[in-house]
XYZ file of C-alpha atoms in Angstrom:
686
model
C 0.000 0.000 0.000
C 1.053 3.573 -0.634
C -0.044 6.568 1.434
C -2.273 8.881 -0.584
C -1.856 11.749 1.865
C -1.143 14.979 0.007
C -0.247 18.025 2.052
C -1.674 20.475 -0.473
C -4.941 18.532 -0.779
C -5.242 18.297 3.004
C -4.708 22.047 3.370
C -7.232 22.771 0.606
C -9.778 20.564 2.352
C -9.285 22.455 5.617
C -9.662 25.805 3.832
C -12.766 24.709 1.926
C -14.608 23.437 4.988
C -13.494 26.419 7.087
C -15.720 28.580 4.899
C -18.738 26.660 6.230
C -17.613 26.750 9.853
C -16.058 23.263 9.997
C -12.993 23.006 12.263
C -9.681 21.734 10.921
C -9.692 18.496 12.943
C -13.054 17.424 11.533
C -12.074 18.564 8.024
C -8.969 16.378 8.149
C -11.059 13.516 9.541
C -13.268 13.773 6.454
C -10.204 13.998 4.187
C -8.542 10.804 5.433
C -11.881 8.982 5.652
C -12.311 9.628 1.940
C -8.780 8.394 1.253
C -9.591 5.125 3.020
C -13.012 4.790 1.423
C -11.709 5.200 -2.118
C -9.514 2.118 -1.871
C -11.578 -1.059 -2.409
C -8.798 -3.126 -0.837
C -9.610 -1.355 2.426
C -13.303 -0.480 2.323
C -16.215 -1.939 0.375
C -19.843 -0.878 0.706
C -20.014 0.316 4.296
C -17.300 -2.001 5.616
C -15.427 0.428 7.828
C -15.708 3.559 9.971
C -13.641 6.405 11.394
C -13.862 8.937 14.218
C -12.281 12.007 15.798
C -12.597 13.281 19.360
C -13.017 17.035 19.513
C -15.015 19.856 21.114
C -18.146 21.436 19.708
C -20.830 23.818 20.893
C -24.160 22.141 21.581
C -27.566 23.603 20.736
C -27.695 25.396 24.082
C -24.321 27.024 23.482
C -22.147 24.985 25.823
C -18.743 23.668 24.731
C -18.941 19.871 24.774
C -16.426 17.103 24.238
C -17.753 14.911 21.418
C -16.959 11.931 19.256
C -17.577 12.648 15.560
C -18.028 9.172 14.094
C -19.099 7.864 10.688
C -22.866 7.806 10.399
C -24.637 4.615 9.450
C -25.363 4.478 5.715
C -22.724 7.026 4.673
C -20.152 6.045 2.028
C -16.608 6.689 3.289
C -15.395 7.510 -0.233
C -17.744 10.484 -0.543
C -18.461 11.338 3.085
C -19.042 14.945 4.147
C -18.988 16.482 7.648
C -22.750 15.851 7.902
C -21.923 12.146 7.742
C -19.869 12.352 10.942
C -22.544 12.885 13.650
C -21.271 14.336 16.933
C -22.048 12.262 20.051
C -21.420 13.430 23.628
C -18.243 11.614 24.564
C -18.743 11.587 28.329
C -22.081 9.776 27.965
C -20.478 7.117 25.778
C -17.483 6.557 28.045
C -19.675 6.069 31.104
C -21.288 3.082 29.418
C -18.078 1.101 29.788
C -18.845 0.561 33.475
C -21.800 -1.637 32.514
C -21.469 -5.409 32.387
C -23.793 -5.794 29.419
C -26.007 -3.735 27.152
C -28.693 -4.718 24.690
C -28.292 -3.506 21.107
C -31.543 -1.547 21.044
C -30.618 0.200 24.288
C -27.174 1.028 22.892
C -28.755 2.627 19.825
C -31.182 4.654 21.955
C -28.394 5.922 24.224
C -26.275 6.905 21.230
C -29.151 8.757 19.628
C -30.036 10.448 22.903
C -26.420 11.622 23.155
C -26.313 13.258 19.718
C -25.582 16.983 19.694
C -27.971 17.336 16.756
C -31.120 15.211 17.174
C -31.608 15.267 13.378
C -28.195 13.695 12.682
C -27.872 10.165 11.237
C -27.425 7.153 13.505
C -23.818 6.770 14.636
C -21.932 3.650 13.513
C -22.706 0.355 15.272
C -19.074 0.425 16.407
C -19.307 3.873 18.007
C -18.570 2.580 21.505
C -15.317 0.957 20.414
C -14.185 4.333 19.043
C -15.259 6.023 22.277
C -13.559 3.568 24.626
C -10.152 4.018 22.936
C -8.491 7.239 24.172
C -6.729 8.243 20.935
C -8.013 11.329 19.109
C -8.251 9.689 15.663
C -9.423 6.097 15.159
C -9.589 4.358 11.744
C -11.251 1.022 10.983
C -11.213 -0.939 7.712
C -11.876 -4.454 6.466
C -8.538 -4.668 4.698
C -8.448 -7.612 2.280
C -4.809 -8.284 3.109
C -5.401 -8.297 6.860
C -8.361 -10.633 6.435
C -6.255 -12.956 4.269
C -3.720 -13.068 7.092
C -6.108 -13.584 10.019
C -8.911 -15.673 8.476
C -6.982 -18.777 9.490
C -7.293 -21.396 12.264
C -4.145 -19.794 13.748
C -4.991 -16.228 12.748
C -4.035 -14.576 16.085
C -0.634 -16.274 16.075
C 0.017 -15.147 12.500
C -0.964 -11.596 13.434
C 1.456 -11.634 16.355
C 4.232 -12.895 14.097
C 3.663 -9.988 11.715
C 2.930 -7.165 14.167
C 4.634 -8.207 17.382
C 3.605 -5.929 20.248
C 2.591 -3.040 17.976
C -0.986 -4.280 17.584
C -3.422 -5.742 20.092
C -5.306 -8.925 19.118
C -9.057 -9.053 19.882
C -10.898 -12.396 19.684
C -13.998 -12.573 17.485
C -17.122 -11.051 19.065
C -20.219 -9.772 17.266
C -19.929 -5.968 16.868
C -21.666 -3.949 19.565
C -21.195 -3.355 23.267
C -19.385 -6.654 23.943
C -16.801 -6.100 21.214
C -16.229 -2.504 22.295
C -15.652 -3.507 25.907
C -13.343 -6.407 25.003
C -11.338 -4.194 22.636
C -10.891 -1.605 25.371
C -9.641 -4.318 27.729
C -7.085 -5.462 25.140
C -5.945 -1.873 24.676
C -5.696 -1.266 28.431
C -3.505 -4.360 28.760
C -0.925 -2.601 26.580
C -1.697 1.086 25.914
C 1.407 1.382 23.730
C -0.286 -0.463 20.839
C -1.005 1.650 17.770
C -4.008 -0.390 16.726
C -6.056 -3.541 17.092
C -6.516 -6.634 14.936
C -10.070 -7.935 15.330
C -10.142 -11.647 14.611
C -12.213 -12.520 11.514
C -13.293 -8.880 11.287
C -10.671 -6.271 10.366
C -8.196 -3.725 11.673
C -8.201 -0.515 13.759
C -5.368 2.018 13.897
C -5.035 5.041 16.168
C -3.270 8.383 16.022
C -2.886 11.770 17.652
C -3.671 13.398 14.303
C -5.433 12.393 11.089
C -2.285 11.686 9.125
C -0.768 9.494 11.819
C -3.856 7.276 12.156
C -4.242 7.024 8.366
C -0.600 6.241 7.619
C -0.466 3.699 10.425
C -3.356 1.948 8.651
C -1.388 1.969 5.406
C 1.735 0.672 7.166
C -0.055 -2.142 8.999
C -1.895 -3.275 5.865
C 1.374 -3.204 3.933
C 2.919 -5.526 6.496
C 0.005 -7.937 5.940
C 0.514 -7.718 2.166
C 4.200 -8.535 2.569
C 3.373 -11.520 4.779
C 0.975 -12.817 2.136
C 3.726 -12.691 -0.485
C 6.029 -14.864 1.619
C 6.110 -18.671 1.340
C 3.014 -18.843 -0.852
C 1.876 -22.117 -2.340
C 0.052 -22.447 -5.651
C -3.742 -22.390 -5.557
C -5.957 -23.943 -6.889
C -5.769 -27.325 -8.675
C -7.880 -26.902 -11.813
C -10.838 -29.199 -12.392
C -11.598 -30.742 -15.776
C -13.704 -28.336 -17.842
C -15.859 -28.935 -20.931
C -14.087 -28.178 -24.188
C -16.664 -25.531 -25.060
C -18.194 -23.226 -22.411
C -21.537 -21.556 -23.076
C -21.647 -17.747 -23.157
C -23.006 -15.433 -20.462
C -25.915 -14.476 -22.718
C -26.827 -18.149 -23.122
C -26.815 -19.120 -19.454
C -27.582 -15.944 -17.463
C -31.391 -16.177 -18.025
C -31.267 -19.805 -16.858
C -29.468 -18.851 -13.645
C -31.760 -15.869 -13.124
C -34.918 -17.873 -13.624
C -33.723 -20.653 -11.331
C -33.080 -18.130 -8.546
C -36.488 -16.424 -8.845
C -39.224 -17.226 -6.334
C -42.907 -17.524 -7.198
C -45.075 -15.196 -5.108
C -47.546 -17.529 -3.393
C -49.748 -14.579 -2.401
C -50.161 -13.175 -5.913
C -50.625 -15.673 -8.714
C -48.398 -14.885 -11.670
C -46.014 -12.690 -9.673
C -42.364 -13.509 -9.105
C -39.627 -12.213 -6.877
C -36.918 -11.705 -9.468
C -33.282 -10.708 -9.099
C -30.924 -8.666 -11.249
C -27.580 -10.272 -12.163
C -24.142 -8.666 -12.370
C -21.500 -10.799 -14.124
C -17.767 -10.688 -13.345
C -14.820 -12.636 -14.725
C -11.045 -12.294 -14.830
C -8.022 -14.540 -14.329
C -8.300 -14.472 -10.515
C -12.012 -15.328 -10.590
C -11.510 -18.133 -13.112
C -8.626 -19.550 -11.095
C -10.993 -19.684 -8.114
C -14.175 -21.009 -9.740
C -12.296 -23.570 -11.850
C -10.688 -25.133 -8.791
C -11.219 -28.826 -8.240
C -11.993 -28.229 -4.558
C -14.379 -25.306 -5.150
C -17.232 -27.092 -3.305
C -15.002 -27.058 -0.209
C -13.219 -23.731 0.040
C -16.114 -21.674 -1.374
C -18.554 -22.966 1.254
C -16.651 -22.191 4.461
C -18.287 -18.827 5.061
C -17.746 -15.096 4.635
C -14.392 -13.340 4.961
C -15.865 -10.770 7.363
C -19.299 -10.872 9.018
C -20.465 -7.580 7.455
C -20.662 -9.262 4.034
C -23.323 -11.750 5.058
C -26.238 -9.320 4.787
C -25.477 -8.806 1.088
C -23.973 -12.124 -0.048
C -25.386 -14.653 2.421
C -22.917 -16.955 4.132
C -22.002 -19.098 1.143
C -22.416 -18.872 -2.648
C -24.294 -21.196 -4.960
C -22.003 -23.380 -7.067
C -23.398 -24.657 -10.381
C -21.826 -27.051 -12.899
C -19.728 -25.677 -15.778
C -22.121 -24.819 -18.646
C -21.186 -26.924 -21.649
C -21.840 -25.239 -24.968
C -24.784 -26.710 -26.841
C -26.196 -28.405 -23.743
C -28.289 -25.645 -22.212
C -31.079 -28.034 -21.224
C -28.701 -30.114 -19.117
C -27.314 -26.963 -17.506
C -30.830 -25.691 -16.764
C -31.806 -28.948 -15.066
C -28.624 -29.055 -12.997
C -28.921 -25.385 -12.029
C -32.499 -25.707 -10.823
C -31.489 -28.743 -8.770
C -28.563 -26.802 -7.304
C -30.822 -23.868 -6.377
C -33.347 -26.223 -4.769
C -30.562 -27.780 -2.701
C -29.278 -24.315 -1.743
C -32.746 -23.201 -0.618
C -33.246 -26.402 1.401
C -29.834 -25.966 3.027
C -30.609 -22.338 3.870
C -33.991 -23.234 5.351
C -32.346 -25.887 7.533
C -29.655 -23.410 8.605
C -32.310 -20.870 9.522
C -34.473 -23.376 11.409
C -31.530 -24.658 13.491
C -30.316 -21.247 14.478
C -33.694 -19.607 14.880
C -34.582 -22.322 17.396
C -31.326 -21.542 19.197
C -32.316 -17.866 19.631
C -35.887 -18.612 20.688
C -37.643 -18.545 17.318
C -37.778 -14.748 17.162
C -36.361 -14.198 13.676
C -38.214 -14.021 10.363
C -36.467 -15.797 7.501
C -35.048 -13.708 4.674
C -35.325 -14.858 1.063
C -33.535 -18.237 0.941
C -32.181 -17.801 -2.592
C -28.462 -17.167 -3.291
C -26.872 -13.746 -3.767
C -23.667 -15.021 -5.381
C -23.469 -17.750 -8.034
C -20.125 -19.284 -9.017
C -20.008 -20.728 -12.542
C -16.922 -22.841 -13.314
C -15.471 -22.031 -16.703
C -17.232 -18.682 -16.864
C -17.055 -16.495 -13.738
C -19.480 -15.305 -11.084
C -22.805 -13.529 -10.786
C -23.798 -11.114 -8.057
C -27.566 -11.101 -7.468
C -29.746 -8.408 -5.955
C -33.159 -6.800 -5.989
C -31.813 -4.074 -8.266
C -28.695 -3.404 -10.314
C -26.955 -1.598 -7.450
C -27.533 -4.454 -5.000
C -26.338 -6.985 -7.588
C -23.213 -4.926 -8.193
C -22.495 -4.753 -4.457
C -22.872 -8.531 -4.131
C -20.502 -9.023 -7.077
C -17.969 -6.580 -5.601
C -18.015 -8.422 -2.277
C -17.728 -11.781 -4.041
C -14.628 -10.554 -5.882
C -13.162 -9.339 -2.592
C -13.915 -12.712 -0.988
C -12.188 -14.549 -3.829
C -9.054 -12.418 -3.436
C -8.982 -12.913 0.336
C -9.705 -16.653 0.274
C -7.052 -17.121 -2.413
C -4.505 -15.302 -0.243
C -5.541 -17.242 2.851
C -5.257 -20.576 1.055
C -1.886 -19.584 -0.396
C -0.335 -19.255 3.079
C -2.505 -21.657 5.076
C -6.178 -22.556 5.198
C -9.095 -20.136 4.979
C -11.422 -20.280 7.981
C -14.515 -18.185 8.666
C -16.550 -17.748 11.832
C -18.807 -20.588 13.093
C -22.313 -21.014 11.714
C -24.000 -19.671 14.858
C -21.976 -16.455 14.635
C -22.796 -16.106 10.945
C -26.499 -16.414 11.721
C -26.295 -13.927 14.573
C -24.676 -11.404 12.250
C -26.993 -12.065 9.292
C -30.066 -11.623 11.476
C -28.601 -8.900 13.708
C -31.111 -6.017 13.601
C -28.339 -3.403 13.468
C -26.882 -5.034 10.352
C -30.293 -5.457 8.748
C -30.924 -1.739 9.322
C -28.117 -1.009 6.844
C -30.251 -2.430 4.043
C -33.134 -0.123 4.854
C -36.787 -0.991 5.227
C -38.182 0.748 2.147
C -41.171 -0.932 0.531
C -40.065 -2.558 -2.744
C -41.240 -0.803 -5.897
C -43.767 -2.662 -8.089
C -41.286 -3.520 -10.851
C -38.266 -4.107 -8.598
C -36.060 -6.900 -9.924
C -37.481 -6.682 -13.456
C -35.699 -5.766 -16.669
C -37.519 -3.724 -19.318
C -36.339 -3.244 -22.906
C -37.800 -0.257 -24.778
C -37.270 0.073 -28.527
C -37.352 3.574 -29.948
C -36.079 4.533 -26.517
C -34.771 7.936 -27.570
C -38.147 9.100 -28.887
C -40.832 10.900 -26.916
C -42.957 7.852 -26.089
C -39.984 5.518 -25.612
C -38.168 7.904 -23.279
C -41.322 8.638 -21.274
C -41.952 4.904 -20.938
C -38.382 4.244 -19.836
C -38.704 6.954 -17.176
C -42.005 5.546 -15.920
C -40.668 1.996 -15.724
C -37.459 3.078 -13.995
C -39.486 5.070 -11.459
C -41.487 1.895 -10.802
C -38.266 0.044 -9.981
C -37.359 -1.679 -13.258
C -33.894 -1.713 -14.779
C -34.318 -0.233 -18.255
C -32.505 -0.615 -21.566
C -33.215 2.002 -24.244
C -32.696 0.675 -27.774
C -32.489 3.205 -30.618
C -30.671 3.801 -33.892
C -29.555 7.159 -32.493
C -27.141 6.067 -29.764
C -26.274 9.630 -28.713
C -29.938 10.486 -28.150
C -30.518 7.215 -26.290
C -27.496 7.887 -24.075
C -28.832 11.350 -23.261
C -32.168 9.859 -22.194
C -30.433 7.142 -20.152
C -28.374 9.816 -18.404
C -31.494 11.710 -17.360
C -32.968 8.488 -15.949
C -29.759 7.722 -14.038
C -29.065 4.567 -12.074
C -28.134 1.654 -14.305
C -30.209 2.780 -17.320
C -28.542 1.313 -20.393
C -28.463 2.861 -23.885
C -27.852 0.498 -26.820
C -27.558 1.283 -30.497
C -29.985 -0.962 -32.372
C -31.630 -1.090 -35.778
C -34.795 -3.054 -35.064
C -35.192 -3.911 -38.746
C -31.884 -5.833 -38.661
C -32.145 -9.265 -37.024
C -28.451 -9.372 -36.106
C -28.632 -5.936 -34.532
C -31.658 -6.989 -32.469
C -30.002 -10.200 -31.296
C -26.821 -8.327 -30.363
C -28.809 -5.710 -28.436
C -30.714 -8.301 -26.415
C -27.469 -10.152 -25.701
C -26.053 -6.913 -24.265
C -29.097 -6.500 -22.048
C -28.706 -10.063 -20.763
C -24.979 -9.599 -20.192
C -25.713 -6.463 -18.157
C -28.798 -7.461 -16.153
C -29.155 -11.219 -16.573
C -32.393 -11.379 -18.547
C -35.495 -9.632 -19.848
C -38.972 -9.495 -18.295
C -40.721 -6.728 -20.236
C -40.498 -5.653 -23.855
C -42.012 -2.351 -24.951
C -41.860 -2.623 -28.729
C -42.324 1.023 -29.568
C -40.115 1.993 -32.517
C -42.040 3.098 -35.599
C -42.411 5.686 -38.351
C -45.325 6.915 -40.454
C -45.187 6.549 -44.233
C -47.975 8.170 -46.251
C -49.516 7.770 -49.699
C -52.693 6.610 -51.430
C -52.691 2.860 -51.182
C -53.484 2.356 -54.873
C -50.650 4.586 -55.960
C -47.898 4.116 -53.344
C -44.616 2.606 -54.444
C -44.230 -0.985 -53.283
C -40.786 -0.196 -51.865
C -42.343 2.307 -49.458
C -44.945 -0.216 -48.360
C -42.273 -2.857 -47.781
C -40.112 -0.374 -45.862
C -43.041 0.461 -43.608
C -43.791 -3.207 -43.011
C -40.143 -3.787 -42.066
C -40.293 -1.209 -39.273
C -43.950 -1.221 -38.277
C -44.514 -4.991 -38.329
C -41.453 -7.179 -38.831
C -39.333 -5.174 -36.376
C -41.976 -5.826 -33.692
C -41.767 -9.512 -34.528
C -37.958 -9.538 -34.350
C -37.934 -7.842 -30.942
C -40.722 -10.042 -29.597
C -39.013 -13.236 -30.774
C -35.752 -12.212 -29.072
C -37.567 -11.353 -25.846
C -39.639 -14.548 -25.799
C -36.554 -16.728 -26.260
C -35.064 -15.185 -23.101
C -38.335 -15.335 -21.158
C -38.752 -19.026 -21.912
C -35.242 -19.723 -20.588
C -36.088 -17.859 -17.390
C -39.374 -19.708 -16.915
C -40.910 -16.807 -14.987
C -43.312 -15.487 -17.595
C -42.994 -11.979 -18.953
C -44.782 -9.186 -20.723
C -44.744 -8.076 -24.373
C -46.121 -4.589 -24.956
C -46.619 -3.080 -28.409
C -47.280 0.437 -29.657
C -50.218 0.062 -32.049
C -51.605 3.197 -33.702
C -55.273 4.057 -34.064
C -54.584 3.609 -37.784
C -54.864 -0.125 -37.145
C -58.608 0.177 -36.425
C -59.556 3.619 -37.775
C -57.535 4.178 -40.963
C -57.033 7.714 -42.206
C -56.871 8.824 -45.803
C -53.386 8.506 -47.315
C -52.091 6.631 -44.258
C -52.436 3.107 -45.646
C -48.665 2.453 -45.764
C -48.576 3.140 -42.021
C -51.913 1.644 -40.965
C -51.624 -1.703 -42.764
C -48.509 -2.968 -40.907
C -49.920 -1.537 -37.679
C -53.077 -3.582 -38.201
C -50.910 -6.647 -38.698
C -49.092 -5.803 -35.457
C -52.404 -5.633 -33.615
C -53.061 -9.223 -34.642
C -49.445 -10.104 -33.793
C -50.249 -9.082 -30.217
C -53.156 -11.479 -30.098
C -51.121 -14.305 -31.622
C -48.421 -13.954 -28.956
C -51.091 -13.903 -26.265
C -52.581 -17.092 -27.714
C -49.312 -18.977 -28.259
C -47.485 -18.077 -25.023
C -50.174 -17.553 -22.421
C -49.519 -21.038 -21.042
C -45.922 -19.932 -20.400
C -47.087 -16.960 -18.372
C -46.089 -14.500 -21.098
C -48.648 -11.740 -21.560
C -49.037 -9.685 -24.762
C -50.836 -6.344 -24.774
C -50.817 -3.144 -26.776
C -51.521 0.552 -26.480
C -53.535 2.251 -29.207
C -52.558 5.926 -29.053
C -53.367 8.925 -31.228
C -52.027 12.446 -31.696
C -48.955 12.261 -29.482
C -46.255 14.903 -29.937
C -43.313 12.778 -31.046
C -41.089 11.924 -33.947
C -44.181 10.791 -35.840
C -46.207 13.898 -35.027
C -43.769 16.769 -35.458
C -44.435 20.446 -34.912
C -44.637 21.072 -38.651
C -47.006 18.143 -39.142
C -49.297 19.417 -36.360
C -49.262 22.904 -37.862
C -50.154 21.623 -41.342
C -52.958 19.321 -40.085
C -54.444 22.085 -37.932
C -54.374 24.501 -40.858
C -55.971 21.950 -43.179
C -58.837 21.499 -40.689
C -59.216 25.168 -40.002
C -58.563 24.888 -36.270
C -55.857 26.019 -33.881
C -52.958 23.689 -33.072
C -54.301 23.404 -29.535
C -57.769 22.447 -30.755
C -56.285 19.971 -33.216
C -54.258 18.232 -30.508
C -57.265 18.109 -28.162
C -59.765 17.141 -30.837
C -61.300 14.243 -28.909
C -64.333 13.528 -26.737
C -62.629 14.775 -23.577
C -61.118 17.821 -25.242
C -57.719 17.040 -23.748
C -54.317 16.688 -25.385
C -52.818 13.236 -24.864
C -49.094 13.170 -24.046
C -46.260 10.684 -24.280
C -46.420 10.399 -20.476
C -50.067 9.264 -20.762
C -49.004 6.493 -23.137
C -46.187 5.536 -20.786
C -48.639 5.181 -17.891
C -50.817 2.920 -20.033
C -47.827 0.681 -20.770
C -46.969 0.645 -17.069
C -50.522 -0.345 -16.123
C -50.378 -3.228 -18.601
C -47.012 -4.356 -17.234
C -48.538 -4.523 -13.747
C -51.761 -6.248 -14.805
C -50.726 -9.852 -14.174
C -54.027 -11.350 -15.293
C -54.548 -9.342 -18.471
C -53.404 -10.434 -21.916
C -54.496 -9.743 -25.526
C -55.643 -6.303 -24.352
C -55.585 -3.180 -26.521
C -55.743 -0.072 -24.350
C -56.855 3.047 -26.194
C -55.178 6.295 -25.146
C -56.596 9.014 -27.382
C -58.927 11.178 -25.272
C -61.922 9.527 -26.883
C -62.516 8.675 -30.562
C -65.541 6.451 -31.109
C -64.433 5.611 -34.641
C -61.218 4.140 -33.217
C -62.882 2.239 -30.374
C -62.368 -1.495 -30.509
C -65.265 -3.888 -30.396
């Protein structure tokens, strides 16, 4: 490790925060916290915390000694002073005299001791920071330190590396007990510059921010050097099939196998998003002959369990051309995983008095020999976090095996951490959005209706992919949506382009649940006089492109085995043709019947097919000039032309998007054509 401390940057940080009334000691605490948080070898997704002891003025105006400690939920890499809530230090220190303290009481006392009652909850390890007398305290889950200490003889190895410079604390679940034990270890030798917490991580102390930070870098470097000494080769490679199937071929199978049917709502599924990772280190790990042993021993640090569970799912290597065999084996592996998890929960829940409620029993990490790994989560961010932690675990376990034998904490401790309310609180208790865990593909995603639909679906919790010929415009729309919204260049009239686009969606998210086949264009001309080439061009985009997209989506949905939803943009021209619009209306009429055919052929597979019949929407089809010309031809204002319907209201792209969203949520509706036109009896279906 190399120190990233920069004197000029530190001074600039102090000056910048001074302008908002932040003292130099807290400013430097924020500066070094960010340095630690930006290094994934030290901190991943909430796995660490820092503090500084200082004086502040409380709301009454009295000078008070406080502990400014990382707030729960704040990211160390981007933390600001607001993420370091100030807690009255005297109140915290007095707690050490207690013999025991329940977690909920600890949280209440910490909140009651906040200088600002609106501040975030202090870290679950606040008391450990308070009980150590040093001004600055840093804590990370260094991968190198974990590789060194996640061993049967971890404490002895730590002593060999650090001698008397670091205290060694036996494993205890974070909270009051760990804080008190750590303080006892420190008191036994106050000259130590930090603590090694068995199976957990490392603390370093300092009189100033730089000293605490650079001691962390030094101690981690010593662990790295120890890991490079007397290493043995890992792992012995298992026999692999000659040809390995691609991610696009097997991801929907894995995703479908890990989905859970909702027993309370027929047709609904609890789906997960996938995040794929692969490199030489991952392949070395997943291709190991003894993968079923070393991958199942538990987490590298207890904090990971809430996002990855205590062990990953291992599936067989996917042989190319034998997807059916892989699907069967994967579903069997998931069933075994779920049964194992249920047994684990039942054993340990009985041990703690039956007070816990079981979390979803499906895996959050899947190891695929020959290919790589998948992180799984309720959304793209959660899947990415699981994949990040899985990569970190692979690096640490590989290091541990290279110098000894990786060992995690016992099962009972894993359960206590996984179902520890203070850890669960990190995940939040927000009600899941209606399309959470689903993947929606929108063609014509850069247009008015496509972009509005993508926004509506993303707001409802779906991960969205915007397909369009204009990649720049699609990227701009994806940027406004934010999150993991994906823009893909795609010509929906080209079968290869469509297949490539859907493969990219699967590679990114693991599958497809919803297709909004929206791309289209309006060709005009009297049907008896129009050139055949124009008619064929219109059919390519306004009919065959819908078929190409639907076929690609259905192939993925069938692999998943969790149903799905095909949604089509069908114009009113399909049922109420206008003069000179035959080249547009004819393929749209064919698409209307395409909807019904998909509903008929795939209803038994749980795949629904519906359409929206919209009219007069400001978009690429209905441009400003077109609206102006049509209004002039009818002798009305543009406003009256656009609201020329029974309700007298202009229909917008957002209205169409809401209709698509309603159809996506209607689990027991298929072959439906929803009219969104403000009222036009001539276009009403019967």
